[in-house]
Coordinates of C-alpha atoms in Angstrom, one line a residue:
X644 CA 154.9 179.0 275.5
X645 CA 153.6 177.7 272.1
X646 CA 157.0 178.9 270.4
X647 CA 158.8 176.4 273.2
X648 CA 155.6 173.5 272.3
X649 CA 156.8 174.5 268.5
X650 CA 160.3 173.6 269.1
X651 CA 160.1 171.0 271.0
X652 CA 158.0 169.0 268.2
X653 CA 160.3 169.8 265.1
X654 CA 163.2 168.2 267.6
X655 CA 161.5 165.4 268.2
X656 CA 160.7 164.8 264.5
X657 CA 164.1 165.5 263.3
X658 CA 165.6 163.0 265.5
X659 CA 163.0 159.8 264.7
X660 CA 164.4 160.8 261.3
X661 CA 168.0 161.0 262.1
X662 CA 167.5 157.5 263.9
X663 CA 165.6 155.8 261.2
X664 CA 168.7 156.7 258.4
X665 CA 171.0 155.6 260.6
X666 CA 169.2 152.4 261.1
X667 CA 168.9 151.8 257.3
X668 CA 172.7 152.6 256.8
X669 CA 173.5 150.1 259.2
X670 CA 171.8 147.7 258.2
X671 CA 173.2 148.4 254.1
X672 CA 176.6 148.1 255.9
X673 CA 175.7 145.0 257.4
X674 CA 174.6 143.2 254.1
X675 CA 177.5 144.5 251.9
X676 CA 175.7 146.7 249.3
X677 CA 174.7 150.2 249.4
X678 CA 171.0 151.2 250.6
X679 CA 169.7 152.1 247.4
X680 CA 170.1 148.6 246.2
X681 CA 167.4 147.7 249.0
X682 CA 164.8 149.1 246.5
X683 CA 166.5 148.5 243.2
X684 CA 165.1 145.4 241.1
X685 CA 167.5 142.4 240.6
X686 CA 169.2 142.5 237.3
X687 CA 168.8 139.3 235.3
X688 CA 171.2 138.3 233.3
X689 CA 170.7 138.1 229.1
X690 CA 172.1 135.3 226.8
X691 CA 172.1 135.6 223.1
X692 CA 171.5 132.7 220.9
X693 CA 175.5 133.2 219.9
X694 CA 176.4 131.9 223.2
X695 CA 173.7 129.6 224.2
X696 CA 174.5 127.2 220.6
X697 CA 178.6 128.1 221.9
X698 CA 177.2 126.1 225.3
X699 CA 175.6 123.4 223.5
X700 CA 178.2 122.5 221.1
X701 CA 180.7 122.4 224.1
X702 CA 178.1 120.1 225.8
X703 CA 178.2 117.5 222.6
X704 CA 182.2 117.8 222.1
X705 CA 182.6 116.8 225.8
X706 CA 179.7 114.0 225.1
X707 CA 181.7 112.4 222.3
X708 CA 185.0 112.7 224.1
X709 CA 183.4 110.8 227.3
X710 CA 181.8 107.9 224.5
X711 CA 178.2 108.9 225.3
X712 CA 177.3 110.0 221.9
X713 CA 177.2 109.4 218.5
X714 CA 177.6 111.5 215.2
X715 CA 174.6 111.0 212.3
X716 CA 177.6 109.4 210.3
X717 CA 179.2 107.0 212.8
X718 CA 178.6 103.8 211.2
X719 CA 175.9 101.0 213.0
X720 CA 177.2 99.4 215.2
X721 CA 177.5 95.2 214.3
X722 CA 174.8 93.0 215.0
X723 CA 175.6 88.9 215.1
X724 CA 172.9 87.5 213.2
X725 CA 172.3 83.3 213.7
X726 CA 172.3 81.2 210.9
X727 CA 169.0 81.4 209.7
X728 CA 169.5 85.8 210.2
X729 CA 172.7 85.5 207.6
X730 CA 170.1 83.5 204.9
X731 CA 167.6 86.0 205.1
X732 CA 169.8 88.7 205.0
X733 CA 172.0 87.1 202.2
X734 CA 168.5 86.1 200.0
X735 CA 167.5 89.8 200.7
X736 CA 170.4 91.0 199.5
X737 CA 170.3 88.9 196.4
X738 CA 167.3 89.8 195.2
X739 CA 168.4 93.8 195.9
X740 CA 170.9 93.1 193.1
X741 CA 169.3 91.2 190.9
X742 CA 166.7 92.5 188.4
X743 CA 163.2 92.7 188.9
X744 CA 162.4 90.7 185.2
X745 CA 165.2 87.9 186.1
X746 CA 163.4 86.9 189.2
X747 CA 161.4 83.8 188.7
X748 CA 158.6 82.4 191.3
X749 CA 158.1 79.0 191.2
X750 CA 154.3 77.6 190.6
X751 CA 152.6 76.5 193.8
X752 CA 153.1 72.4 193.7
X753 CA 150.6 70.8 195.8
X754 CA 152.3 68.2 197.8
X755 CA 150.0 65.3 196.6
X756 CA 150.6 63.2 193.1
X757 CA 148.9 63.7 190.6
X758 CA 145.7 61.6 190.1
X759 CA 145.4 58.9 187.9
X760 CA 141.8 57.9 188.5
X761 CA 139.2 60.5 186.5
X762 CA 136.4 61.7 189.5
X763 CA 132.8 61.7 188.0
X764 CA 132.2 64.4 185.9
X765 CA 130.3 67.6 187.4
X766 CA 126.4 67.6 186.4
X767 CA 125.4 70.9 187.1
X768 CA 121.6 70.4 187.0
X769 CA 122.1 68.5 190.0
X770 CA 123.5 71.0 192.2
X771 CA 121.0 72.2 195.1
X772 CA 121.3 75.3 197.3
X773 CA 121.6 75.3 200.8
X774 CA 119.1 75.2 203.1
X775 CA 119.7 76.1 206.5
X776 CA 122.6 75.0 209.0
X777 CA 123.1 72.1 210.4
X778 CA 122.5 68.5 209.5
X779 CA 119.4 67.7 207.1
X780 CA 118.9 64.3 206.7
X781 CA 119.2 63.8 202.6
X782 CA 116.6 62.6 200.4
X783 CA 117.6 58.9 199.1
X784 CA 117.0 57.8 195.3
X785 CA 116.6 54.0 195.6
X786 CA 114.9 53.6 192.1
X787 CA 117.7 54.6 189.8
X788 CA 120.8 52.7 190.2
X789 CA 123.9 55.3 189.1
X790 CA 127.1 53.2 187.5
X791 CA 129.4 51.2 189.7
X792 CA 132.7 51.3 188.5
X793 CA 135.0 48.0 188.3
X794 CA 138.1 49.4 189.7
X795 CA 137.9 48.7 193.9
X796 CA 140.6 51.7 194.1
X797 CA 138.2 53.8 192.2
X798 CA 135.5 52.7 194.4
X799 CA 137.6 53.1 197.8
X800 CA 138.5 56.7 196.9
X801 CA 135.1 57.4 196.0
X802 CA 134.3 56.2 199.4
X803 CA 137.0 57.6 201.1
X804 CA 136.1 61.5 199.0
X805 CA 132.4 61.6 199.2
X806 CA 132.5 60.3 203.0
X807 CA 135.8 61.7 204.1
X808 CA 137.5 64.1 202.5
X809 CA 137.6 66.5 205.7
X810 CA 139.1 64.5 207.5
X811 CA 142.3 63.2 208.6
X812 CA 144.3 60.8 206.4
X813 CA 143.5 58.0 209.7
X814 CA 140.1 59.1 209.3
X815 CA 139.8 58.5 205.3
X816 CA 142.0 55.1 206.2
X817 CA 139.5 54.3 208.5
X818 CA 136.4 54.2 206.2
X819 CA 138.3 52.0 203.3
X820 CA 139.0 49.7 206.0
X821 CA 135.5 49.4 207.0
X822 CA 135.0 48.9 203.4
X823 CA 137.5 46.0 203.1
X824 CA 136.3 44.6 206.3
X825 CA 133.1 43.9 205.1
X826 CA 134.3 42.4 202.0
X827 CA 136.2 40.1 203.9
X828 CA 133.7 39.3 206.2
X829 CA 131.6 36.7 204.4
X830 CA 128.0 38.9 205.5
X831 CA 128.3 41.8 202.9
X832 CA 128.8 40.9 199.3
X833 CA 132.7 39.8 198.4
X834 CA 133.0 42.8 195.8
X835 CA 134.5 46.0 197.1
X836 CA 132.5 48.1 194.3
X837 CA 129.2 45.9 195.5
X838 CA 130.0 46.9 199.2
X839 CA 130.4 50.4 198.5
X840 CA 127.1 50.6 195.9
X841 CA 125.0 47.7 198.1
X842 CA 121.4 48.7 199.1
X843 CA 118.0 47.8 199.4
X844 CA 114.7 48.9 199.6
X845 CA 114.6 50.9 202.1
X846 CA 118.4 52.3 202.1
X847 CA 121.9 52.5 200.9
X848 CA 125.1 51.2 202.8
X849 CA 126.9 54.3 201.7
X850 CA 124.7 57.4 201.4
X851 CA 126.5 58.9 198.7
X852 CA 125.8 56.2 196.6
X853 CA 121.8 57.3 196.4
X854 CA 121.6 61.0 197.7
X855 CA 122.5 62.3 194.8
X856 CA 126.1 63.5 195.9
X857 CA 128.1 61.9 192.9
X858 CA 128.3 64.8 190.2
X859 CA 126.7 67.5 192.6
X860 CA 129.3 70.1 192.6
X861 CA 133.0 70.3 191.2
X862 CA 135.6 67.6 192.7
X863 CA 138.3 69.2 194.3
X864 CA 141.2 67.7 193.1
X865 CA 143.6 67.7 195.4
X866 CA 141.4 66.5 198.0
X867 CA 140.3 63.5 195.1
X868 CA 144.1 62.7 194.6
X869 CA 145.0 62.5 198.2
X870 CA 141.7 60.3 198.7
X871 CA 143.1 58.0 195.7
X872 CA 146.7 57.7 198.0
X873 CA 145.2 56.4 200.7
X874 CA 143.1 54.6 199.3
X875 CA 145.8 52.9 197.1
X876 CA 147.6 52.9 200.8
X877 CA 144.7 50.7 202.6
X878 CA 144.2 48.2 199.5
X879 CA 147.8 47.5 199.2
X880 CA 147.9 46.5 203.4
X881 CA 148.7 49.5 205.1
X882 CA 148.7 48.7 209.0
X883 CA 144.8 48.9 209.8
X884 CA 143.8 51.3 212.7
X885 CA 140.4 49.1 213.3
X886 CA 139.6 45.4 214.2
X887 CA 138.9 43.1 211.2
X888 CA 135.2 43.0 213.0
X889 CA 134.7 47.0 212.4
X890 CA 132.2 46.9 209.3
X891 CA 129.6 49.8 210.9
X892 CA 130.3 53.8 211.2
X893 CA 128.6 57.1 211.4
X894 CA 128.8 60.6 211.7
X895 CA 128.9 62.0 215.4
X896 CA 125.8 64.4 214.9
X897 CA 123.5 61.6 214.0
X898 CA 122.2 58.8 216.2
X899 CA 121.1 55.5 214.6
X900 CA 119.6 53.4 216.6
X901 CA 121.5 50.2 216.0
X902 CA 124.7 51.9 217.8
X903 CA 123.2 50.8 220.7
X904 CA 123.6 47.1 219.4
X905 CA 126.9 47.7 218.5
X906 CA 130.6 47.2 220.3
X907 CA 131.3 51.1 220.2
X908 CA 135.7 50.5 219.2
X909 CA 136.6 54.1 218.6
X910 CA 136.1 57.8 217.3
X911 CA 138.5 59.6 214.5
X912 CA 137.9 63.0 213.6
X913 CA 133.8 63.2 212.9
X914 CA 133.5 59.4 212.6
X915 CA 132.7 56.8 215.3
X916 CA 133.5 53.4 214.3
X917 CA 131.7 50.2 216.1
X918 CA 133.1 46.4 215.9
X919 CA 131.3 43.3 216.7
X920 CA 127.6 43.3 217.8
X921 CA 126.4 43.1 221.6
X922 CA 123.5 41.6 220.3
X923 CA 121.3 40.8 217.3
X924 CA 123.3 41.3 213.9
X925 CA 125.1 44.2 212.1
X926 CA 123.1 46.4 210.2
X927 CA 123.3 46.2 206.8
X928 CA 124.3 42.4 206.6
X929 CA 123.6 39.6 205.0
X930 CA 120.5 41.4 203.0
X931 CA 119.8 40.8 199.2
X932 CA 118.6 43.1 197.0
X933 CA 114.9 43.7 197.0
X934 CA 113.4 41.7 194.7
X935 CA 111.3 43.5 192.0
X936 CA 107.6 44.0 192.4
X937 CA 105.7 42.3 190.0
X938 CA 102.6 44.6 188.3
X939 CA 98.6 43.5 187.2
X940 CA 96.7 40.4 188.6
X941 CA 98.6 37.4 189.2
X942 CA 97.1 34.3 189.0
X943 CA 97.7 31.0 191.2
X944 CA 96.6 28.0 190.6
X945 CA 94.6 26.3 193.3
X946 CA 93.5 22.7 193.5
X947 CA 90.5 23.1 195.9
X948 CA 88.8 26.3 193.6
X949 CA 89.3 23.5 190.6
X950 CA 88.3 20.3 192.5
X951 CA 85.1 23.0 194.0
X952 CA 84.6 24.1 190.1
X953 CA 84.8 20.9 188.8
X954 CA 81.8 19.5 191.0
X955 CA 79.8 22.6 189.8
X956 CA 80.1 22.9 186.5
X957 CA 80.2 18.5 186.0
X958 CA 83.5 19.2 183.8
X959 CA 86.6 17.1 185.2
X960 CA 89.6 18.6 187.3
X961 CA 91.9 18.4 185.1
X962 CA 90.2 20.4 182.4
X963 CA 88.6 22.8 185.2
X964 CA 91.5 25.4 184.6
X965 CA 90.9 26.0 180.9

């Protein structure tokens, strides 16, 4: 009985066996390859730096045949330069071929004539540091008088310099013609070096005149000559920018308080210019020097201390002030 058990389970073994290779042969059949390749890794394929630069030099030989490509030695292709691209290239080229020591750089011209009018002359114990930022009102000298030139050119450019010189050339126009204004306007004094240097006790028309600005620092020359142009320009009649009745200005970061009196006409650069009044009178006009204070005990003669003296003292009038 066991022998036939035996028997029974080594068939039965056998056959799952049998059934399972016959399954894995068909199914080799089925795919085209033999069953051991069911297990065998996949083979990759090697390519040796021989072949791979053979590929890549095919690649760029098709790439140049198609256009695509360029060699390192092709030539650049042509650009169309403008007019002004052909100069520079032409001047660039010109000074590639031409020695460094033959090259000659012209001196910087400035585009102003030269002066002909000599500025004052530089006082350097008169210079002052600077204080601060912003405007500081300036301390006037109204005791020494500094020279007034002759020349009203001279006097117009220093004008035009010391109150100007930042500004635009209708700005420095602008200030000469306030000067010549109030020359020709019978209230100031007829001189144009006495309307640039007029003052009085208390101030000076033109600041510069008394601050101490003349001989400060260094003139800068070309702002001196282009100062002496215009003014040269205005004297000789240039077209005015201002009404005839424009004889007041000042800065835009001060106040006075006659601008309030004045007809307000315009504003060039820094400056605000004012024309005729809107009531009262124009500052500055129609006032004379101040007349010189006389020192020690003055003495007036008084008819009723001599008449009173006389009485007193029995003597007669006439002899009571001996």
């Amino acid at each position: 009985m066991r022998h036939t058990a035996s028997i029974i389970i080594t068939t039965a073994v056998g056959g799952t066996l049998w059934f399972g290779a016959a399954a894995v042969r068909d199914a080799s059949a089925e795919a085209g390859r033999p069953p051991q390749a069911l297990y065998a890794p996949a083979k990759v394929a090697v390519v040796s730096d021989a072949d791979r630069r053979a590929e890549l030099n095919a690649r760029l030989q098709t790439m140049l045949q198609d256009g695509t490509g360029a060699r390192l030695a092709d030539p650049k292709p042509q650009t169309v330069h403008t007019p002004r691209r052909q100069a520079v290239a032409r001047r660039s080229a010109e000074a590639v071929r031409t020695p460094r020591a033959a090259v000659v750089r012209p001196a910087p011209s400035s585009s102003e004539p030269t002066a002909t009018i000599a500025p004052p002359a530089y006082d350097p114990s008169r210079a002052r540091p600077t204080v601060g930022r912003g405007y500081t009102a300036p301390k006037l000298d109204l005791t020494s008088m500094p020279a007034v030139p002759t020349d009203p050119v001279e006097c117009l450019t220093q004008a035009i310099y010391y109150e100007a010189r930042n500004e635009s050339e209708d700005g420095q126009a602008a200030v000469a013609e306030v000067v010549l204004n109030r020359a020709d306007s019978g209230r100031y004094p007829g001189d144009i070096c006495a309307v640039v240097y007029q003052r009085n006790s208390r101030t000076c028309q033109f600041t510069f005149t008394c601050d101490g600005s003349i001989g400060r620092y260094p003139v800068n020359m070309t702002a001196w000559a282009r100062a002496e142009r215009v003014a040269r320009e205005v004297y000789s009649g240039k077209p005015a920018l201002l009404p005839r009745s424009s004889v007041n200005y000042h800065a835009n970061y001060v106040r006075p308080t006659w601008s309030s009196r004045l007809e307000r006409v315009r504003r060039i650069g820094a400056h605000i210019f004012y024309g005729a009044p809107l009531r009262g009178s124009t500052p500055g006009a129609n006032e004379a020097p101040a007349a010189p204070r006389q020192r020690g005990l003055m003495f007036v003669k008084n008819d009723a201390f001599e008449r009173a003296y006389a009485m007193l003292s029995g003597k007669p009038a006439e002899d009571a002030g001996s």
